[in-house]
Amino acid sequence: MPKTRVLVEFGMGTSLRREDYTEAALRALKDALWHNSVNMAELFGFPKETMIIDAEIGVQQPDRVDSQALKVIFPYGQPNITVTHGGLDIDKPHSEGRTVIANAAIVVSFDMEPAR
Protein backbone atom coordinates (compact mmCIF):
# COMPACT_ATOMS: atom_id res chain seq x y z
CA MET A 1 0.00 0.00 0.00
CA PRO A 2 1.21 3.54 -0.62
CA LYS A 3 2.35 5.88 2.12
CA THR A 4 -0.41 8.49 2.54
CA ARG A 5 0.21 11.82 4.29
CA VAL A 6 -2.51 12.77 6.77
CA LEU A 7 -0.99 15.56 8.91
CA VAL A 8 1.73 18.23 8.81
CA GLU A 9 2.78 20.31 11.84
CA PHE A 10 5.48 22.96 12.34
CA GLY A 11 7.44 24.15 15.35
CA MET A 12 10.30 26.34 16.52
CA GLY A 13 12.73 25.86 19.39
CA THR A 14 15.67 27.76 20.85
CA SER A 15 18.79 27.36 22.92
CA LEU A 16 19.28 30.80 24.41
CA ARG A 17 22.53 30.36 26.32
CA ARG A 18 24.24 27.00 25.79
CA GLU A 19 24.32 26.85 21.97
CA ASP A 20 22.84 23.34 22.25
CA TYR A 21 21.59 22.42 18.79
CA THR A 22 20.04 19.16 19.96
CA GLU A 23 18.08 20.93 22.70
CA ALA A 24 16.83 23.59 20.25
CA ALA A 25 15.75 20.81 17.86
CA LEU A 26 13.99 18.92 20.68
CA ARG A 27 12.12 22.09 21.67
CA ALA A 28 11.08 22.64 18.03
CA LEU A 29 9.66 19.11 17.88
CA LYS A 30 7.82 19.62 21.19
CA ASP A 31 6.42 22.90 19.88
CA ALA A 32 5.00 21.11 16.84
CA LEU A 33 3.66 18.14 18.81
CA TRP A 34 2.29 19.92 21.86
CA HIS A 35 0.03 22.24 19.85
CA ASN A 36 -2.33 19.37 19.11
CA SER A 37 -3.66 16.11 20.23
CA VAL A 38 -2.78 13.98 17.23
CA ASN A 39 -5.37 11.21 17.16
CA MET A 40 -5.03 10.24 13.50
CA ALA A 41 -4.45 6.57 14.26
CA GLU A 42 -7.77 6.26 16.10
CA LEU A 43 -9.56 8.21 13.38
CA PHE A 44 -8.47 5.69 10.73
CA GLY A 45 -8.69 2.65 12.99
CA PHE A 46 -4.92 1.95 12.99
CA PRO A 47 -2.70 1.10 15.94
CA LYS A 48 -0.63 4.12 17.02
CA GLU A 49 2.55 2.15 16.35
CA THR A 50 1.77 2.18 12.61
CA MET A 51 2.13 5.97 12.37
CA ILE A 52 4.99 6.86 10.03
CA ILE A 53 6.52 10.06 11.37
CA ASP A 54 8.93 12.02 9.17
CA ALA A 55 10.51 14.92 11.04
CA GLU A 56 12.79 17.44 9.38
CA ILE A 57 14.84 19.79 11.53
CA GLY A 58 16.60 22.90 10.21
CA VAL A 59 19.57 24.36 12.12
CA GLN A 60 22.67 26.27 11.10
CA GLN A 61 24.99 23.45 12.21
CA PRO A 62 23.23 20.13 11.45
CA ASP A 63 26.27 18.06 12.45
CA ARG A 64 25.82 19.26 16.06
CA VAL A 65 22.36 17.62 16.41
CA ASP A 66 22.08 14.14 17.92
CA SER A 67 19.25 12.70 15.81
CA GLN A 68 18.96 9.57 17.94
CA ALA A 69 18.35 11.66 21.08
CA LEU A 70 15.40 13.34 19.36
CA LYS A 71 13.50 10.07 18.86
CA VAL A 72 12.63 9.89 22.57
CA ILE A 73 10.08 12.70 22.14
CA PHE A 74 7.76 10.46 20.09
CA PRO A 75 5.63 8.27 22.40
CA TYR A 76 4.67 5.93 19.53
CA GLY A 77 4.98 5.54 15.80
CA GLN A 78 7.99 5.05 13.57
CA PRO A 79 10.01 8.29 13.64
CA ASN A 80 12.48 9.12 10.87
CA ILE A 81 14.50 12.25 11.57
CA THR A 82 16.41 14.32 9.02
CA VAL A 83 18.54 17.29 10.04
CA THR A 84 19.31 19.89 7.38
CA HIS A 85 20.82 23.34 7.13
CA GLY A 86 18.30 25.99 8.19
CA GLY A 87 17.18 27.81 11.31
CA LEU A 88 19.17 30.77 12.64
CA ASP A 89 22.17 31.52 14.78
CA ILE A 90 21.91 34.99 16.28
CA ASP A 91 25.07 36.54 17.74
CA LYS A 92 24.69 38.17 21.14
CA PRO A 93 25.56 41.86 20.95
CA HIS A 94 27.30 42.34 24.31
CA SER A 95 28.78 38.93 25.01
CA GLU A 96 30.30 35.90 23.40
CA GLY A 97 28.04 33.23 22.04
CA ARG A 98 24.82 33.07 20.13
CA THR A 99 21.20 32.06 20.37
CA VAL A 100 20.36 28.95 18.33
CA ILE A 101 16.97 28.69 16.63
CA ALA A 102 15.72 25.40 15.16
CA ASN A 103 12.71 24.85 12.93
CA ALA A 104 10.83 21.55 12.70
CA ALA A 105 8.31 20.07 10.30
CA ILE A 106 6.54 16.84 11.25
CA VAL A 107 4.65 14.78 8.68
CA VAL A 108 2.44 11.89 9.84
CA SER A 109 1.55 9.21 7.30
CA PHE A 110 0.08 5.72 7.17
CA ASP A 111 0.41 2.89 4.69
CA MET A 112 -3.10 2.91 3.20
CA GLU A 113 -5.06 3.36 0.04
CA PRO A 114 -5.82 7.02 -0.68
CA ALA A 115 -9.47 8.09 -0.78
CA ARG A 116 -10.90 8.63 -4.23
mmCIF file of N, CA, C and O in Angstrom, residues 3-4 9-10 19 23 26 32 41 51-52 54 61 63 75 96 106:
data_model
loop_
_atom_site.group_PDB
_atom_site.id
_atom_site.type_symbol
_atom_site.label_atom_id
_atom_site.label_comp_id
_atom_site.label_asym_id
_atom_site.label_seq_id
_atom_site.Cartn_x
_atom_site.Cartn_y
_atom_site.Cartn_z
ATOM 1 N N LYS A 3 2.257 5.011 0.953
ATOM 2 C CA LYS A 3 2.354 5.877 2.123
ATOM 3 C C LYS A 3 1.498 7.119 1.851
ATOM 4 O O LYS A 3 1.710 7.820 0.872
ATOM 5 N N THR A 4 0.524 7.382 2.737
ATOM 6 C CA THR A 4 -0.409 8.489 2.545
ATOM 7 C C THR A 4 -0.261 9.499 3.678
ATOM 8 O O THR A 4 -0.425 9.149 4.856
ATOM 9 N N GLU A 9 2.697 19.326 10.755
ATOM 10 C CA GLU A 9 2.779 20.306 11.839
ATOM 11 C C GLU A 9 4.157 20.961 11.816
ATOM 12 O O GLU A 9 5.139 20.356 11.387
ATOM 13 N N PHE A 10 4.231 22.197 12.327
ATOM 14 C CA PHE A 10 5.478 22.959 12.338
ATOM 15 C C PHE A 10 5.765 23.457 13.741
ATOM 16 O O PHE A 10 4.848 23.709 14.516
ATOM 17 N N GLU A 19 24.030 27.201 23.362
ATOM 18 C CA GLU A 19 24.320 26.845 21.975
ATOM 19 C C GLU A 19 24.174 25.335 21.761
ATOM 20 O O GLU A 19 24.982 24.693 21.102
ATOM 21 N N GLU A 23 19.143 20.424 21.837
ATOM 22 C CA GLU A 23 18.075 20.931 22.702
ATOM 23 C C GLU A 23 17.143 21.855 21.928
ATOM 24 O O GLU A 23 15.920 21.789 22.089
ATOM 25 N N LEU A 26 14.971 19.603 19.824
ATOM 26 C CA LEU A 26 13.991 18.924 20.676
ATOM 27 C C LEU A 26 12.839 19.868 21.029
ATOM 28 O O LEU A 26 11.667 19.485 20.974
ATOM 29 N N ALA A 32 5.890 21.638 17.877
ATOM 30 C CA ALA A 32 4.997 21.108 16.838
ATOM 31 C C ALA A 32 4.024 20.079 17.418
ATOM 32 O O ALA A 32 2.833 20.102 17.103
ATOM 33 N N ALA A 41 -4.388 8.035 14.280
ATOM 34 C CA ALA A 41 -4.450 6.574 14.261
ATOM 35 C C ALA A 41 -5.855 6.096 14.613
ATOM 36 O O ALA A 41 -6.428 5.257 13.911
ATOM 37 N N MET A 51 1.899 4.616 12.862
ATOM 38 C CA MET A 51 2.128 5.973 12.366
ATOM 39 C C MET A 51 3.545 6.086 11.824
ATOM 40 O O MET A 51 4.511 5.730 12.495
ATOM 41 N N ILE A 52 3.678 6.584 10.614
ATOM 42 C CA ILE A 52 4.987 6.861 10.030
ATOM 43 C C ILE A 52 5.229 8.348 10.244
ATOM 44 O O ILE A 52 4.472 9.188 9.749
ATOM 45 N N ASP A 54 7.746 11.448 9.803
ATOM 46 C CA ASP A 54 8.928 12.020 9.168
ATOM 47 C C ASP A 54 9.117 13.416 9.731
ATOM 48 O O ASP A 54 8.260 14.291 9.551
ATOM 49 N N GLN A 61 23.908 24.435 12.129
ATOM 50 C CA GLN A 61 24.995 23.454 12.208
ATOM 51 C C GLN A 61 24.405 22.052 12.420
ATOM 52 O O GLN A 61 24.393 21.533 13.531
ATOM 53 N N ASP A 63 25.385 19.093 11.904
ATOM 54 C CA ASP A 63 26.266 18.057 12.453
ATOM 55 C C ASP A 63 26.335 18.099 13.986
ATOM 56 O O ASP A 63 26.821 17.159 14.605
ATOM 57 N N PRO A 75 6.093 9.344 21.518
ATOM 58 C CA PRO A 75 5.634 8.271 22.395
ATOM 59 C C PRO A 75 5.259 6.993 21.652
ATOM 60 O O PRO A 75 5.169 5.928 22.248
ATOM 61 N N GLU A 96 29.948 36.986 24.328
ATOM 62 C CA GLU A 96 30.299 35.903 23.404
ATOM 63 C C GLU A 96 29.110 34.960 23.280
ATOM 64 O O GLU A 96 28.279 34.872 24.159
ATOM 65 N N ILE A 106 6.887 18.235 10.960
ATOM 66 C CA ILE A 106 6.540 16.842 11.245
ATOM 67 C C ILE A 106 5.423 16.426 10.304
ATOM 68 O O ILE A 106 4.392 17.084 10.224
#
